[in-house]
Structures are given as structure tokens and as C-alpha cells.
Amino acid sequence: MTAKYAAVKPKRVKMRGENVTVFYGNKQALHGVTLDIAANKVTALIGPSGCGKSTFLRCLNRMNDTIEGARVEGVITLDGEDIYAPDIDVVELRARVGMVFQRPNPFPKSIYDNVAYGPRIHGLTKNRAELDEIVEKSLKSAGLFDEVKDRLHDAGTGLSGGQQQRLCIARAIAVSPEVILMDEPCSALDPIATARIEELIDDLRKNYTIAIVTHSMQQAARVSQYTAMFHLGSLVEMGETKIIFTSPKERRTQDYITGRFG
Ligand SMILES: Nc1ncnc2c1ncn2[C@@H]1O[C@H](COP(=O)(O)OP(=O)(O)OP(=O)(O)O)[C@@H](O)[C@H]1O
Ligand SMILES: [Mg+2]
């Protein structure tokens, strides 16, 4: 089964997966997926539960390395560089390709220390003033600073769900990533918190490349410029979001976006 591009391929490619195949033990979760992630755009990964969206996303920063029995084949590049090459420093890779998860997962530390964590372990700052500056800038980029500026040393876990998720975004941003991966970042949030995150995603793409997994067709249509449709571990088609949502090439995409399955 070959995946089809429903529209022009992205012009500037930040990450590329070529023939990506993943096994968990004997179980094959991805079947030769070839997909480009366009630079400074939002790419939405959609498809029914279990189709391999999270698996593909995790290949992009080698989070599958942490899953026992997971095996990744194929080639994945970041700016043309093979991220599975033997000389790749995985910690550095994950700083360049950050991740935000489904459930907000702040560390049991203060708001400040959550954001300062990455810059500290990567030795990005020379002194406290520089660290303060990164923390403030990251919280501002995540649209959270005004709400927390008077309680930076309170626990991150004391924030609301939506605030916690923005804190996690600030934490991801603090190490100046190039790509941010988001796996259903709004699924635990109410509509207002979701709207804030969606606005934020639109803002962030000026500086970052974003890949987002979502079950909400409305969200995919609102936030993304490209959409990739997965089914049963394969890429069904990928193209400009407005085309995928109005005239997809594949029947399965049409059926999925109109709610006929999944
Ligand atoms: N850690 C794991 N061990 C074994 N099998 C796994 C593991 N993670 C995922 N799988 C299997 O791989 C397939 C793809 O799963 P994946 O989580 O990538 O799907 P998904 O599209 O993200 O689904 P959802 O929308 O429900 O999050 C599924 O069949 C799933 O059961
Ligand atoms: Mg998933």
C-alpha cells in the first residue's frame, strides 16, 4: 500500500520519515510510513485509535527507545541528518525535538524549576540572571507568565490542568527546540483551555516546527497546515489540511473525517 500525497509536498522539510516500520515485540505497529514534517508549519496526525500516530510521533525524537521491545526500522532525518545514526546524542536530540504529552506532567517542583530544568541540565546559562530570563521568556511564549508571575516558586502541580499544560509547553520551549511534538495535548482540557492552547500553537509555529496528534477533526482543521491520515499502521494520505478536509483522495480519509469510522 503506497501512501498518496493529496497535494503539493511541503516546500521546506524539517523532518522526514522514510519507510518507517515499528515493531513492539512481534507486533507490527507501523508499516513503512514515509512522511515529511514541514518546517515552521503545524502537521496534524489523524486517524482512528491504534493506527500508529503516537508510535510515529515517538520515532521523531526516539522516545520509542525507552519502550522495551520496540524496534524502529527505516530512516528518520532532522535537517537531513539521520537521527538514528550511532553518533547521535539522544539527550541532545530530545532537546532539539521536544515533546508535550496528553496529560500535563509537570515535575513535582516549583513552576520556576519546571521551566529551568532543561536549561540547567543542558548547561544553557551562565548565571541566575540568564536563567531567570529564559524562564520568563518561555513562560511568556507559552502564554502563562501573567498568570504565574507572582507565584513562580509555588508547585507546578498546583496549577489548573490548562495552566499545567502551558507549563509543560514552557518547559519544552525553554531549551530552544526546533521541533515540538504534541500528542493529544488538549484531550485532558476543557474547551476554554483548549482554545488557549490552539492559539498558542498557531503562535509557536513562527519559531518552531510542530507535529500534533489529535482526535478532534475541528482541531486539526483549525491549527494545522498539513494533515497526515493514518490507518492500521500505514499512512493513507498526506497533504494540505484544507485539501484533506475538503477533497481527500482516499475514501478512508473521507469516511474518517466525516465520522463514519474511528
Ligand atoms: N508500548 C507498547 N507495547 C506494545 N504495543 C504497543 C505499545 N504502544 C503501542 N502499541 C500498539 O501499537 C499500535 C499503534 O499504537 P499507537 O499508540 O501508536 O496508536 P495511536 O494511533 O496513537 O492510538 P490512540 O489514538 O488510541 O492514541 C496499537 O496496536 C498499539 O496497541
Ligand atoms: Mg496515541
CSV table of C-alpha atoms and ligand atoms in Angstrom, one decimal:
chain,number,residue,atom,x,y,z
A,1,MET,CA,0.0,0.0,0.0
A,2,THR,CA,1.6,3.3,-1.0
A,3,ALA,CA,0.7,6.5,0.7
A,4,LYS,CA,-0.5,9.3,-1.5
A,5,TYR,CA,0.1,13.0,-1.3
A,6,ALA,CA,-3.2,14.7,-1.8
A,7,ALA,CA,-1.5,18.0,-2.6
A,8,VAL,CA,1.9,19.5,-3.1
A,9,LYS,CA,4.6,18.2,-0.8
A,10,PRO,CA,5.8,20.6,1.8
A,11,LYS,CA,8.4,23.0,0.4
A,12,ARG,CA,10.8,23.2,3.4
A,13,VAL,CA,11.1,19.9,5.1
A,14,LYS,CA,12.3,19.9,8.7
A,15,MET,CA,11.9,16.2,9.5
A,16,ARG,CA,11.4,13.3,7.1
A,17,GLY,CA,10.5,9.7,7.9
A,18,GLU,CA,11.3,7.2,5.1
A,19,ASN,CA,9.8,3.8,5.1
A,20,VAL,CA,9.4,3.9,8.9
A,21,THR,CA,8.4,0.5,10.3
A,22,VAL,CA,8.0,-0.2,14.0
A,23,PHE,CA,7.5,-3.4,15.9
A,24,TYR,CA,6.6,-3.9,19.5
A,25,GLY,CA,7.9,-7.4,20.1
A,26,ASN,CA,6.3,-9.4,17.3
A,27,LYS,CA,3.5,-7.0,16.8
A,28,GLN,CA,4.0,-4.6,13.8
A,29,ALA,CA,2.6,-1.1,14.6
A,30,LEU,CA,3.9,0.8,11.6
A,31,HIS,CA,4.2,-0.4,8.0
A,32,GLY,CA,6.7,1.6,6.0
A,33,VAL,CA,5.5,5.1,6.6
A,34,THR,CA,7.0,7.9,4.5
A,35,LEU,CA,6.1,11.3,5.7
A,36,ASP,CA,7.6,14.8,5.7
A,37,ILE,CA,7.2,17.3,8.5
A,38,ALA,CA,7.2,20.8,7.0
A,39,ALA,CA,9.4,23.5,8.6
A,40,ASN,CA,7.5,26.2,10.6
A,41,LYS,CA,4.2,24.6,9.9
A,42,VAL,CA,1.8,22.5,12.0
A,43,THR,CA,1.3,19.0,10.8
A,44,ALA,CA,-1.6,17.1,12.2
A,45,LEU,CA,-1.6,13.3,12.5
A,46,ILE,CA,-5.1,11.9,12.4
A,47,GLY,CA,-6.7,8.5,12.3
A,48,PRO,CA,-8.6,6.0,14.4
A,49,SER,CA,-7.3,4.7,17.7
A,50,GLY,CA,-4.4,2.3,17.4
A,51,CYS,CA,-3.4,3.4,13.9
A,52,GLY,CA,0.1,4.3,15.0
A,53,LYS,CA,0.0,8.1,15.4
A,54,SER,CA,1.7,8.1,18.8
A,55,THR,CA,4.2,5.5,17.6
A,56,PHE,CA,5.2,7.6,14.6
A,57,LEU,CA,5.4,10.7,16.7
A,58,ARG,CA,7.7,9.0,19.2
A,59,CYS,CA,10.0,7.9,16.4
A,60,LEU,CA,10.7,11.6,15.7
A,61,ASN,CA,12.6,12.1,19.0
A,62,ARG,CA,13.5,8.4,19.7
A,63,MET,CA,11.1,8.1,22.6
A,64,ASN,CA,10.4,4.6,21.4
A,65,ASP,CA,14.0,3.8,22.5
A,66,THR,CA,12.6,3.9,26.0
A,67,ILE,CA,9.9,1.2,25.3
A,68,GLU,CA,11.2,-2.3,25.9
A,69,GLY,CA,10.8,-4.5,22.8
A,70,ALA,CA,10.2,-1.6,20.5
A,71,ARG,CA,12.2,-1.8,17.2
A,72,VAL,CA,12.3,1.0,14.6
A,73,GLU,CA,13.4,0.5,11.0
A,74,GLY,CA,13.7,3.0,8.2
A,75,VAL,CA,15.3,6.4,8.1
A,76,ILE,CA,14.3,9.5,10.0
A,77,THR,CA,16.1,12.7,9.4
A,78,LEU,CA,16.2,16.1,11.1
A,79,ASP,CA,17.6,18.7,8.7
A,80,GLY,CA,18.7,15.9,6.5
A,81,GLU,CA,20.7,14.2,9.3
A,82,ASP,CA,19.9,10.6,10.3
A,83,ILE,CA,18.7,10.8,14.0
A,84,TYR,CA,19.3,7.1,14.5
A,85,ALA,CA,23.0,7.3,13.4
A,86,PRO,CA,25.3,5.9,16.0
A,87,ASP,CA,27.0,9.2,16.8
A,88,ILE,CA,23.7,10.9,17.7
A,89,ASP,CA,23.4,12.1,21.3
A,90,VAL,CA,19.8,11.2,22.2
A,91,VAL,CA,19.6,13.7,25.1
A,92,GLU,CA,20.6,16.5,22.7
A,93,LEU,CA,18.2,15.2,20.1
A,94,ARG,CA,15.3,15.4,22.6
A,95,ALA,CA,16.3,19.0,23.3
A,96,ARG,CA,16.1,19.8,19.6
A,97,VAL,CA,12.9,17.8,19.2
A,98,GLY,CA,10.8,18.4,22.3
A,99,MET,CA,7.6,16.7,23.4
A,100,VAL,CA,4.3,17.6,25.1
A,101,PHE,CA,2.2,14.7,26.3
A,102,GLN,CA,-1.6,14.0,26.5
A,103,ARG,CA,-1.7,14.5,30.3
A,104,PRO,CA,0.0,17.6,31.6
A,105,ASN,CA,3.0,16.1,33.5
A,106,PRO,CA,4.8,18.9,35.4
A,107,PHE,CA,7.6,17.7,37.7
A,108,PRO,CA,6.9,17.8,41.4
A,109,LYS,CA,8.9,21.1,41.6
A,110,SER,CA,8.1,24.8,41.5
A,111,ILE,CA,6.8,26.5,38.4
A,112,TYR,CA,10.3,28.1,38.1
A,113,ASP,CA,12.2,24.9,38.5
A,114,ASN,CA,10.0,23.1,35.9
A,115,VAL,CA,11.0,25.6,33.3
A,116,ALA,CA,14.6,25.9,34.5
A,117,TYR,CA,15.1,22.1,34.5
A,118,GLY,CA,16.1,21.7,30.8
A,119,PRO,CA,18.4,24.8,30.6
A,120,ARG,CA,20.1,23.6,33.8
A,121,ILE,CA,20.8,20.0,32.7
A,122,HIS,CA,22.0,21.2,29.3
A,123,GLY,CA,24.1,24.0,30.9
A,124,LEU,CA,22.5,26.6,28.7
A,125,THR,CA,23.0,29.6,31.1
A,126,LYS,CA,26.0,31.1,32.8
A,127,ASN,CA,24.2,32.7,35.8
A,128,ARG,CA,21.0,33.1,37.7
A,129,ALA,CA,20.0,36.3,35.7
A,130,GLU,CA,20.2,34.4,32.4
A,131,LEU,CA,18.2,31.5,33.8
A,132,ASP,CA,15.6,34.0,35.1
A,133,GLU,CA,15.4,35.5,31.7
A,134,ILE,CA,14.9,32.1,30.0
A,135,VAL,CA,12.2,31.1,32.5
A,136,GLU,CA,10.3,34.4,32.0
A,137,LYS,CA,10.7,34.2,28.2
A,138,SER,CA,9.5,30.6,28.0
A,139,LEU,CA,6.5,31.3,30.3
A,140,LYS,CA,5.6,34.3,28.1
A,141,SER,CA,5.9,32.3,24.9
A,142,ALA,CA,3.6,29.7,26.5
A,143,GLY,CA,1.1,32.4,27.4
A,144,LEU,CA,1.4,31.6,31.1
A,145,PHE,CA,3.6,34.3,32.6
A,146,ASP,CA,1.0,36.8,33.6
A,147,GLU,CA,-1.0,34.1,35.5
A,148,VAL,CA,2.0,32.8,37.4
A,149,LYS,CA,4.5,35.7,37.8
A,150,ASP,CA,3.7,36.2,41.4
A,151,ARG,CA,4.0,32.6,42.4
A,152,LEU,CA,6.9,31.2,40.4
A,153,HIS,CA,8.1,29.3,43.4
A,154,ASP,CA,4.8,27.6,44.1
A,155,ALA,CA,4.4,24.0,43.0
A,156,GLY,CA,3.7,23.4,39.3
A,157,THR,CA,1.2,20.7,40.2
A,158,GLY,CA,-0.9,23.3,41.9
A,159,LEU,CA,-1.9,24.9,38.6
A,160,SER,CA,-5.1,24.1,36.7
A,161,GLY,CA,-5.0,21.5,34.0
A,162,GLY,CA,-4.8,24.0,31.2
A,163,GLN,CA,-2.1,26.0,33.1
A,164,GLN,CA,-0.1,22.8,33.7
A,165,GLN,CA,-0.2,22.0,30.0
A,166,ARG,CA,1.1,25.5,29.2
A,167,LEU,CA,3.8,25.0,31.8
A,168,CYS,CA,4.8,21.8,30.0
A,169,ILE,CA,4.9,23.7,26.8
A,170,ALA,CA,7.1,26.4,28.5
A,171,ARG,CA,9.3,23.6,29.8
A,172,ALA,CA,9.7,22.2,26.2
A,173,ILE,CA,10.4,25.7,24.8
A,174,ALA,CA,13.0,26.6,27.5
A,175,VAL,CA,15.7,24.5,25.8
A,176,SER,CA,15.1,26.2,22.4
A,177,PRO,CA,13.9,23.2,20.5
A,178,GLU,CA,13.5,23.3,16.7
A,179,VAL,CA,10.6,20.9,16.7
A,180,ILE,CA,7.8,20.4,19.2
A,181,LEU,CA,5.8,17.1,19.2
A,182,MET,CA,2.4,17.2,20.8
A,183,ASP,CA,0.4,14.0,21.5
A,184,GLU,CA,-3.2,15.0,22.0
A,185,PRO,CA,-2.2,18.0,24.1
A,186,CYS,CA,-5.7,19.1,24.7
A,187,SER,CA,-7.5,15.9,25.4
A,188,ALA,CA,-7.5,16.4,29.2
A,189,LEU,CA,-8.5,20.1,28.9
A,190,ASP,CA,-11.8,22.0,28.9
A,191,PRO,CA,-12.9,24.0,25.8
A,192,ILE,CA,-11.5,27.3,27.1
A,193,ALA,CA,-8.1,25.8,28.0
A,194,THR,CA,-8.1,24.0,24.6
A,195,ALA,CA,-8.8,27.3,22.7
A,196,ARG,CA,-5.8,28.9,24.5
A,197,ILE,CA,-3.5,26.0,23.6
A,198,GLU,CA,-4.7,26.2,20.0
A,199,GLU,CA,-4.0,29.9,19.8
A,200,LEU,CA,-0.6,29.2,21.3
A,201,ILE,CA,0.2,26.5,18.7
A,202,ASP,CA,-0.6,29.0,15.9
A,203,ASP,CA,1.8,31.5,17.5
A,204,LEU,CA,4.5,29.0,18.1
A,205,ARG,CA,4.8,27.9,14.5
A,206,LYS,CA,6.6,31.1,13.6
A,207,ASN,CA,9.6,29.9,15.6
A,208,TYR,CA,9.1,26.1,15.7
A,209,THR,CA,8.0,23.2,13.6
A,210,ILE,CA,5.1,21.4,15.2
A,211,ALA,CA,3.7,17.9,14.8
A,212,ILE,CA,0.4,17.3,16.7
A,213,VAL,CA,-1.7,14.2,17.1
A,214,THR,CA,-5.3,14.9,17.6
A,215,HIS,CA,-8.6,13.1,17.7
A,216,SER,CA,-10.5,16.3,17.0
A,217,MET,CA,-11.1,17.0,13.4
A,218,GLN,CA,-12.1,20.5,14.2
A,219,GLN,CA,-8.8,21.0,16.0
A,220,ALA,CA,-6.8,19.5,13.1
A,221,ALA,CA,-8.6,21.9,10.7
A,222,ARG,CA,-8.1,24.9,13.0
A,223,VAL,CA,-4.4,24.5,13.8
A,224,SER,CA,-2.7,22.7,11.1
A,225,GLN,CA,-1.5,23.5,7.6
A,226,TYR,CA,-0.7,19.9,6.7
A,227,THR,CA,-2.6,16.7,7.7
A,228,ALA,CA,-1.5,13.1,7.6
A,229,MET,CA,-4.1,10.4,7.8
A,230,PHE,CA,-3.1,7.1,9.3
A,231,HIS,CA,-5.0,3.8,9.3
A,232,LEU,CA,-3.9,0.4,10.6
A,233,GLY,CA,-0.2,1.4,10.8
A,234,SER,CA,0.0,2.9,7.4
A,235,LEU,CA,-0.1,6.4,6.0
A,236,VAL,CA,-3.3,6.7,3.9
A,237,GLU,CA,-2.5,10.2,2.6
A,238,MET,CA,-0.9,13.5,3.5
A,239,GLY,CA,-1.5,16.9,2.1
A,240,GLU,CA,-2.5,20.5,2.8
A,241,THR,CA,-5.1,20.5,5.5
A,242,LYS,CA,-7.7,22.5,3.5
A,243,ILE,CA,-7.5,19.9,0.7
A,244,ILE,CA,-7.5,16.8,3.0
A,245,PHE,CA,-10.7,18.2,4.7
A,246,THR,CA,-12.5,19.2,1.5
A,247,SER,CA,-11.4,16.8,-1.2
A,248,PRO,CA,-9.3,13.9,0.1
A,249,LYS,CA,-8.1,11.4,-2.5
A,250,GLU,CA,-8.8,8.4,-0.3
A,251,ARG,CA,-12.2,7.0,0.6
A,252,ARG,CA,-10.9,6.1,4.1
A,253,THR,CA,-9.9,9.7,4.8
A,254,GLN,CA,-13.3,10.9,3.7
A,255,ASP,CA,-15.0,8.3,5.9
A,256,TYR,CA,-12.9,9.1,8.9
A,257,ILE,CA,-13.2,12.9,8.7
A,258,THR,CA,-17.0,12.7,8.3
A,259,GLY,CA,-17.2,10.4,11.3
A,260,ARG,CA,-18.1,7.2,9.5
A,261,PHE,CA,-15.5,5.2,11.4
A,262,GLY,CA,-12.9,5.6,14.2
B,1,LIG,N1,4.3,0.0,24.4
B,1,LIG,C1,3.6,-0.7,23.5
B,1,LIG,N2,3.7,-2.1,23.5
B,1,LIG,C2,3.0,-2.9,22.7
B,1,LIG,N3,2.2,-2.4,21.7
B,1,LIG,C3,2.1,-1.1,21.7
B,1,LIG,C4,2.7,-0.2,22.5
B,1,LIG,N4,2.4,1.1,22.2
B,1,LIG,C5,1.5,0.9,21.2
B,1,LIG,N5,1.3,-0.4,20.8
B,1,LIG,C6,0.5,-0.9,19.8
B,1,LIG,O1,0.8,-0.3,18.5
B,1,LIG,C7,-0.3,0.1,17.8
B,1,LIG,C8,-0.2,1.6,17.5
B,1,LIG,O2,-0.4,2.3,18.7
B,1,LIG,P1,-0.3,3.8,18.9
B,1,LIG,O3,-0.3,4.1,20.4
B,1,LIG,O4,0.8,4.4,18.1
B,1,LIG,O5,-1.7,4.3,18.2
B,1,LIG,P2,-2.4,5.7,18.2
B,1,LIG,O6,-2.8,6.0,16.8
B,1,LIG,O7,-1.6,6.7,18.9
B,1,LIG,O8,-3.8,5.4,19.0
B,1,LIG,P3,-4.6,6.4,20.0
B,1,LIG,O9,-5.4,7.3,19.1
B,1,LIG,O10,-5.5,5.4,20.7
B,1,LIG,O11,-3.7,7.1,20.9
B,1,LIG,C9,-1.5,-0.3,18.5
B,1,LIG,O12,-1.9,-1.6,18.1
B,1,LIG,C10,-1.0,-0.5,20.0
B,1,LIG,O13,-1.7,-1.4,20.7
B,2,MG,MG,-1.9,7.8,20.7
